PDB file of C-alpha atoms in Angstrom:
ATOM      1  CA  MET W  10      -0.122   0.000  -0.026  1.00  0.00           C
ATOM      2  CA  ALA W  11       2.729   2.588   0.990  1.00  0.00           C
ATOM      3  CA  LEU W  12       4.876   1.395  -2.114  1.00  0.00           C
ATOM      4  CA  GLU W  13       1.848   1.834  -4.321  1.00  0.00           C
ATOM      5  CA  LYS W  14       1.089   5.388  -2.804  1.00  0.00           C
ATOM      6  CA  PHE W  15       4.697   6.727  -2.397  1.00  0.00           C
ATOM      7  CA  GLY W  16       6.496   4.598  -4.922  1.00  0.00           C
ATOM      8  CA  ARG W  17       9.214   3.747  -2.404  1.00  0.00           C
ATOM      9  CA  ILE W  18       9.713   2.537   1.177  1.00  0.00           C
ATOM     10  CA  ASP W  19      12.594   4.289   2.989  1.00  0.00           C
ATOM     11  CA  ILE W  20      12.004   3.377   6.547  1.00  0.00           C
ATOM     12  CA  LEU W  21      10.201   0.710   8.301  1.00  0.00           C
ATOM     13  CA  LEU W  22       9.640   1.009  11.985  1.00  0.00           C
ATOM     14  CA  ASN W  23       8.764  -2.133  13.963  1.00  0.00           C
ATOM     15  CA  PHE W  24       7.230  -0.395  17.297  1.00  0.00           C
ATOM     16  CA  ALA W  25       4.503  -2.680  18.114  1.00  0.00           C
ATOM     17  CA  GLY W  26       4.879  -4.786  21.362  1.00  0.00           C
ATOM     18  CA  GLY W  27       4.050  -5.591  24.887  1.00  0.00           C
ATOM     19  CA  ALA W  28       4.334  -7.919  27.587  1.00  0.00           C
ATOM     20  CA  GLU W  29       1.587 -10.510  27.323  1.00  0.00           C
ATOM     21  CA  THR W  30       1.448 -10.887  31.189  1.00  0.00           C
ATOM     22  CA  ARG W  31       0.451  -7.043  31.468  1.00  0.00           C
ATOM     23  CA  VAL W  32      -1.384  -6.546  28.380  1.00  0.00           C
ATOM     24  CA  CYS W  33      -3.661  -9.818  28.655  1.00  0.00           C
ATOM     25  CA  ASN W  34      -3.714  -9.400  32.490  1.00  0.00           C
ATOM     26  CA  CYS W  35      -2.499 -12.854  32.847  1.00  0.00           C
ATOM     27  CA  HIS W  36       0.068 -12.889  35.821  1.00  0.00           C
ATOM     28  CA  LYS W  37       0.979 -16.512  36.138  1.00  0.00           C
ATOM     29  CA  PRO W  38       4.275 -18.304  36.057  1.00  0.00           C
ATOM     30  CA  PHE W  39       5.462 -19.128  32.381  1.00  0.00           C
ATOM     31  CA  HIS W  40       4.711 -22.841  32.675  1.00  0.00           C
ATOM     32  CA  GLU W  41       0.934 -21.986  33.719  1.00  0.00           C
ATOM     33  CA  LEU W  42       0.220 -19.496  30.805  1.00  0.00           C
ATOM     34  CA  PRO W  43      -2.413 -20.564  28.379  1.00  0.00           C
ATOM     35  CA  VAL W  44      -1.083 -21.333  25.014  1.00  0.00           C
ATOM     36  CA  GLU W  45      -3.057 -18.669  23.509  1.00  0.00           C
ATOM     37  CA  VAL W  46      -1.227 -15.917  25.635  1.00  0.00           C
ATOM     38  CA  ILE W  47       2.022 -17.429  24.390  1.00  0.00           C
ATOM     39  CA  ASP W  48       0.898 -17.275  20.860  1.00  0.00           C
ATOM     40  CA  TRP W  49      -0.379 -13.626  21.528  1.00  0.00           C
ATOM     41  CA  GLY W  50       2.951 -12.574  22.721  1.00  0.00           C
ATOM     42  CA  LEU W  51       4.976 -14.102  19.859  1.00  0.00           C
ATOM     43  CA  ASP W  52       2.651 -12.747  17.285  1.00  0.00           C
ATOM     44  CA  VAL W  53       2.770  -9.126  18.710  1.00  0.00           C
ATOM     45  CA  ASN W  54       6.343  -8.968  19.859  1.00  0.00           C
ATOM     46  CA  LEU W  55       8.173 -11.109  17.048  1.00  0.00           C
ATOM     47  CA  LYS W  56       6.076 -12.513  14.233  1.00  0.00           C
ATOM     48  CA  GLY W  57       4.501  -9.019  13.311  1.00  0.00           C
ATOM     49  CA  ALA W  58       8.177  -7.627  12.872  1.00  0.00           C
ATOM     50  CA  VAL W  59       9.008 -10.532  10.731  1.00  0.00           C
ATOM     51  CA  TYR W  60       6.149 -10.233   8.439  1.00  0.00           C
ATOM     52  CA  PHE W  61       6.576  -6.410   8.049  1.00  0.00           C
ATOM     53  CA  CYS W  62      10.287  -6.757   7.287  1.00  0.00           C
ATOM     54  CA  HIS W  63       9.479  -9.531   4.731  1.00  0.00           C
ATOM     55  CA  ALA W  64       6.956  -7.191   3.158  1.00  0.00           C
ATOM     56  CA  VAL W  65       9.328  -4.474   2.459  1.00  0.00           C
ATOM     57  CA  MET W  66      12.805  -6.126   2.026  1.00  0.00           C
ATOM     58  CA  GLY W  67      12.166  -6.522  -1.637  1.00  0.00           C
ATOM     59  CA  ALA W  68      11.469  -3.064  -2.392  1.00  0.00           C
ATOM     60  CA  MET W  69      14.214  -1.814  -0.331  1.00  0.00           C
ATOM     61  CA  ILE W  70      16.721  -4.138  -2.229  1.00  0.00           C
ATOM     62  CA  SER W  71      15.163  -3.087  -5.412  1.00  0.00           C
ATOM     63  CA  GLN W  72      15.886   0.621  -4.603  1.00  0.00           C
ATOM     64  CA  LYS W  73      19.088  -0.095  -3.250  1.00  0.00           C
ATOM     65  CA  SER W  74      18.445   1.698  -0.102  1.00  0.00           C
ATOM     66  CA  GLY W  75      16.221   1.535   3.055  1.00  0.00           C
ATOM     67  CA  VAL W  76      16.441   1.129   7.038  1.00  0.00           C
ATOM     68  CA  MET W  77      14.599  -1.209   9.156  1.00  0.00           C
ATOM     69  CA  ILE W  78      14.644  -0.228  12.687  1.00  0.00           C
ATOM     70  CA  ASN W  79      13.119  -3.057  15.324  1.00  0.00           C
ATOM     71  CA  LEU W  80      12.317  -2.450  18.704  1.00  0.00           C
ATOM     72  CA  GLY W  81      13.844  -4.688  20.968  1.00  0.00           C
ATOM     73  CA  SER W  82      14.020  -4.561  24.947  1.00  0.00           C
ATOM     74  CA  VAL W  83      16.619  -4.706  27.757  1.00  0.00           C
ATOM     75  CA  SER W  84      14.502  -7.848  28.521  1.00  0.00           C
ATOM     76  CA  GLY W  85      15.848  -9.481  25.266  1.00  0.00           C
ATOM     77  CA  THR W  86      19.271  -9.352  26.635  1.00  0.00           C
ATOM     78  CA  GLU W  87      18.678  -9.809  30.274  1.00  0.00           C
ATOM     79  CA  GLY W  88      15.824 -12.227  30.311  1.00  0.00           C
ATOM     80  CA  SER W  89      13.051 -11.745  32.661  1.00  0.00           C
ATOM     81  CA  ALA W  90      11.590 -14.407  34.987  1.00  0.00           C
ATOM     82  CA  GLY W  91       8.261 -12.517  34.968  1.00  0.00           C
ATOM     83  CA  ALA W  92       8.157 -12.280  31.193  1.00  0.00           C
ATOM     84  CA  VAL W  93       9.716 -15.447  29.629  1.00  0.00           C
ATOM     85  CA  ASN W  94       7.801 -15.295  26.347  1.00  0.00           C
ATOM     86  CA  TYR W  95       8.291 -11.647  26.056  1.00  0.00           C
ATOM     87  CA  SER W  96      12.237 -12.008  26.731  1.00  0.00           C
ATOM     88  CA  ALA W  97      12.290 -14.687  24.138  1.00  0.00           C
ATOM     89  CA  ALA W  98      10.536 -12.887  21.574  1.00  0.00           C
ATOM     90  CA  LYS W  99      12.799  -9.676  22.030  1.00  0.00           C
ATOM     91  CA  SER W 100      15.778 -11.775  21.977  1.00  0.00           C
ATOM     92  CA  GLY W 101      14.427 -13.079  18.506  1.00  0.00           C
ATOM     93  CA  ILE W 102      14.047  -9.477  17.285  1.00  0.00           C
ATOM     94  CA  ILE W 103      17.860  -8.873  18.107  1.00  0.00           C
ATOM     95  CA  GLY W 104      18.642 -11.826  15.897  1.00  0.00           C
ATOM     96  CA  LEU W 105      15.924 -10.890  13.226  1.00  0.00           C
ATOM     97  CA  THR W 106      17.827  -7.557  12.982  1.00  0.00           C
ATOM     98  CA  LYS W 107      21.261  -9.100  12.699  1.00  0.00           C
ATOM     99  CA  ALA W 108      20.049 -11.512  10.026  1.00  0.00           C
ATOM    100  CA  LEU W 109      18.174  -8.762   8.019  1.00  0.00           C
ATOM    101  CA  ALA W 110      21.483  -6.569   8.104  1.00  0.00           C
ATOM    102  CA  LEU W 111      23.554  -9.694   6.556  1.00  0.00           C
ATOM    103  CA  CYS W 112      20.873  -9.959   3.835  1.00  0.00           C
ATOM    104  CA  GLY W 113      20.560  -6.180   3.161  1.00  0.00           C
ATOM    105  CA  ALA W 114      23.946  -4.953   3.186  1.00  0.00           C
ATOM    106  CA  PRO W 115      25.126  -5.918  -0.195  1.00  0.00           C
ATOM    107  CA  HIS W 116      21.989  -3.923  -1.414  1.00  0.00           C
ATOM    108  CA  GLY W 117      22.460  -0.683   0.768  1.00  0.00           C
ATOM    109  CA  VAL W 118      19.552  -1.681   3.194  1.00  0.00           C
ATOM    110  CA  ARG W 119      20.368  -1.391   6.815  1.00  0.00           C
ATOM    111  CA  ALA W 120      18.677  -2.940   9.897  1.00  0.00           C
ATOM    112  CA  CYS W 121      19.070  -1.864  13.504  1.00  0.00           C
ATOM    113  CA  CYS W 122      17.527  -2.650  16.690  1.00  0.00           C
ATOM    114  CA  VAL W 123      16.699  -0.367  19.600  1.00  0.00           C
ATOM    115  CA  SER W 124      16.492  -1.878  22.909  1.00  0.00           C
ATOM    116  CA  PRO W 125      15.045   0.450  25.749  1.00  0.00           C
ATOM    117  CA  GLY W 126      15.120  -0.299  29.259  1.00  0.00           C
ATOM    118  CA  PRO W 127      12.527   1.608  31.549  1.00  0.00           C
ATOM    119  CA  VAL W 128      10.869   4.353  29.720  1.00  0.00           C
ATOM    120  CA  MET W 129       8.306   6.888  31.235  1.00  0.00           C
ATOM    121  CA  THR W 130       5.310   5.692  29.167  1.00  0.00           C
ATOM    122  CA  ARG W 131       3.375   4.477  32.395  1.00  0.00           C
ATOM    123  CA  PRO W 132       3.910   5.098  36.178  1.00  0.00           C
ATOM    124  CA  GLY W 133       5.442   2.022  37.150  1.00  0.00           C
ATOM    125  CA  MET W 134       8.428   2.488  34.884  1.00  0.00           C
ATOM    126  CA  ALA W 135       9.725   5.348  37.300  1.00  0.00           C
ATOM    127  CA  ASN W 136      10.405   2.694  39.937  1.00  0.00           C
ATOM    128  CA  MET W 137      12.617   0.318  37.821  1.00  0.00           C
ATOM    129  CA  LYS W 138      16.336   0.768  38.256  1.00  0.00           C
ATOM    130  CA  THR W 139      19.035   1.987  36.086  1.00  0.00           C
ATOM    131  CA  ARG W 140      22.639   3.211  36.890  1.00  0.00           C
ATOM    132  CA  LEU W 141      21.427   6.802  35.790  1.00  0.00           C
ATOM    133  CA  GLY W 142      18.711   6.606  38.686  1.00  0.00           C
ATOM    134  CA  ARG W 143      15.908   7.242  36.231  1.00  0.00           C
ATOM    135  CA  ALA W 144      13.839   5.851  33.316  1.00  0.00           C
ATOM    136  CA  ALA W 145      14.352   7.303  29.969  1.00  0.00           C
ATOM    137  CA  GLU W 146      11.888   9.981  28.417  1.00  0.00           C
ATOM    138  CA  PRO W 147      10.088   8.831  25.284  1.00  0.00           C
ATOM    139  CA  LYS W 148      11.808  11.615  23.334  1.00  0.00           C
ATOM    140  CA  GLU W 149      15.322  10.038  24.144  1.00  0.00           C
ATOM    141  CA  VAL W 150      14.379   6.858  22.363  1.00  0.00           C
ATOM    142  CA  VAL W 151      12.946   8.561  19.464  1.00  0.00           C
ATOM    143  CA  ASP W 152      15.923  10.702  19.068  1.00  0.00           C
ATOM    144  CA  LEU W 153      18.018   7.494  18.939  1.00  0.00           C
ATOM    145  CA  ILE W 154      15.595   6.250  16.186  1.00  0.00           C
ATOM    146  CA  LEU W 155      15.613   9.377  14.218  1.00  0.00           C
ATOM    147  CA  TYR W 156      19.349   9.255  14.135  1.00  0.00           C
ATOM    148  CA  LEU W 157      19.586   5.608  13.137  1.00  0.00           C
ATOM    149  CA  CYS W 158      17.388   6.485  10.195  1.00  0.00           C
ATOM    150  CA  SER W 159      19.408   9.437   9.206  1.00  0.00           C
ATOM    151  CA  ASP W 160      22.367   9.718   6.705  1.00  0.00           C
ATOM    152  CA  LYS W 161      24.454  10.461   9.773  1.00  0.00           C
ATOM    153  CA  ALA W 162      24.090   6.519  10.686  1.00  0.00           C
ATOM    154  CA  ALA W 163      24.769   5.314   7.034  1.00  0.00           C
ATOM    155  CA  PHE W 164      27.604   2.958   8.405  1.00  0.00           C
ATOM    156  CA  ILE W 165      25.569   1.591  11.169  1.00  0.00           C
ATOM    157  CA  THR W 166      23.715  -1.885  10.374  1.00  0.00           C
ATOM    158  CA  GLY W 167      23.048  -5.104  12.231  1.00  0.00           C
ATOM    159  CA  SER W 168      23.594  -3.383  15.664  1.00  0.00           C
ATOM    160  CA  ASN W 169      21.586  -3.665  19.001  1.00  0.00           C
ATOM    161  CA  HIS W 170      21.558  -0.238  20.519  1.00  0.00           C
ATOM    162  CA  MET W 171      20.757  -0.328  24.217  1.00  0.00           C
ATOM    163  CA  ILE W 172      19.114   2.751  25.767  1.00  0.00           C
ATOM    164  CA  ASP W 173      18.689   1.723  29.168  1.00  0.00           C
ATOM    165  CA  GLY W 174      20.553   4.093  31.513  1.00  0.00           C
ATOM    166  CA  GLY W 175      23.355   1.604  31.983  1.00  0.00           C
ATOM    167  CA  ARG W 176      21.077  -1.102  33.289  1.00  0.00           C
ATOM    168  CA  THR W 177      22.542  -3.974  31.244  1.00  0.00           C
ATOM    169  CA  CYS W 178      26.192  -2.874  32.668  1.00  0.00           C
ATOM    170  CA  GLY W 179      25.605  -5.344  35.398  1.00  0.00           C
ATOM    171  CA  GLY W 180      25.102  -5.419  39.007  1.00  0.00           C
ATOM    172  CA  MET W 181      21.657  -4.121  39.100  1.00  0.00           C
ATOM    173  CA  ASP W 182      19.688  -5.785  41.998  1.00  0.00           C
TER     174      ASP W 182
END
């Protein structure tokens, strides 16, 4: 649809996501989650991004340019006992991004992952620990994404950009 209307696709931003335990209000241990809740988590957090990347890759290869930005999460690198499925899906997003970068690089197509830690999108995020002592403001994440989409980042591909206030440096209790 976008290709038909605009004649090209320059940027894909896969920004959908959510922890199924919170979104589906299903606060159970992983082994007690209904399969439908697990499927929902994989559909929203991983498969949707795979499908959208699949849909635009051919056009980007044909035009010899394009940027795919996938939203990961600190949970994709740290893991989370309270969100096993979410962590697995976000880890998959990081792998997807690296594989897309390998496929796209010979054709001028880039792929990057942005993995936020706590972001002030809801009140509970303010209580999550980071080395910098606060959650990110949404604009800080947006600014990173805008940079990665710009020509200033033309040599960046296949990378996972942690924007987590130092949370993944280690030692966070």
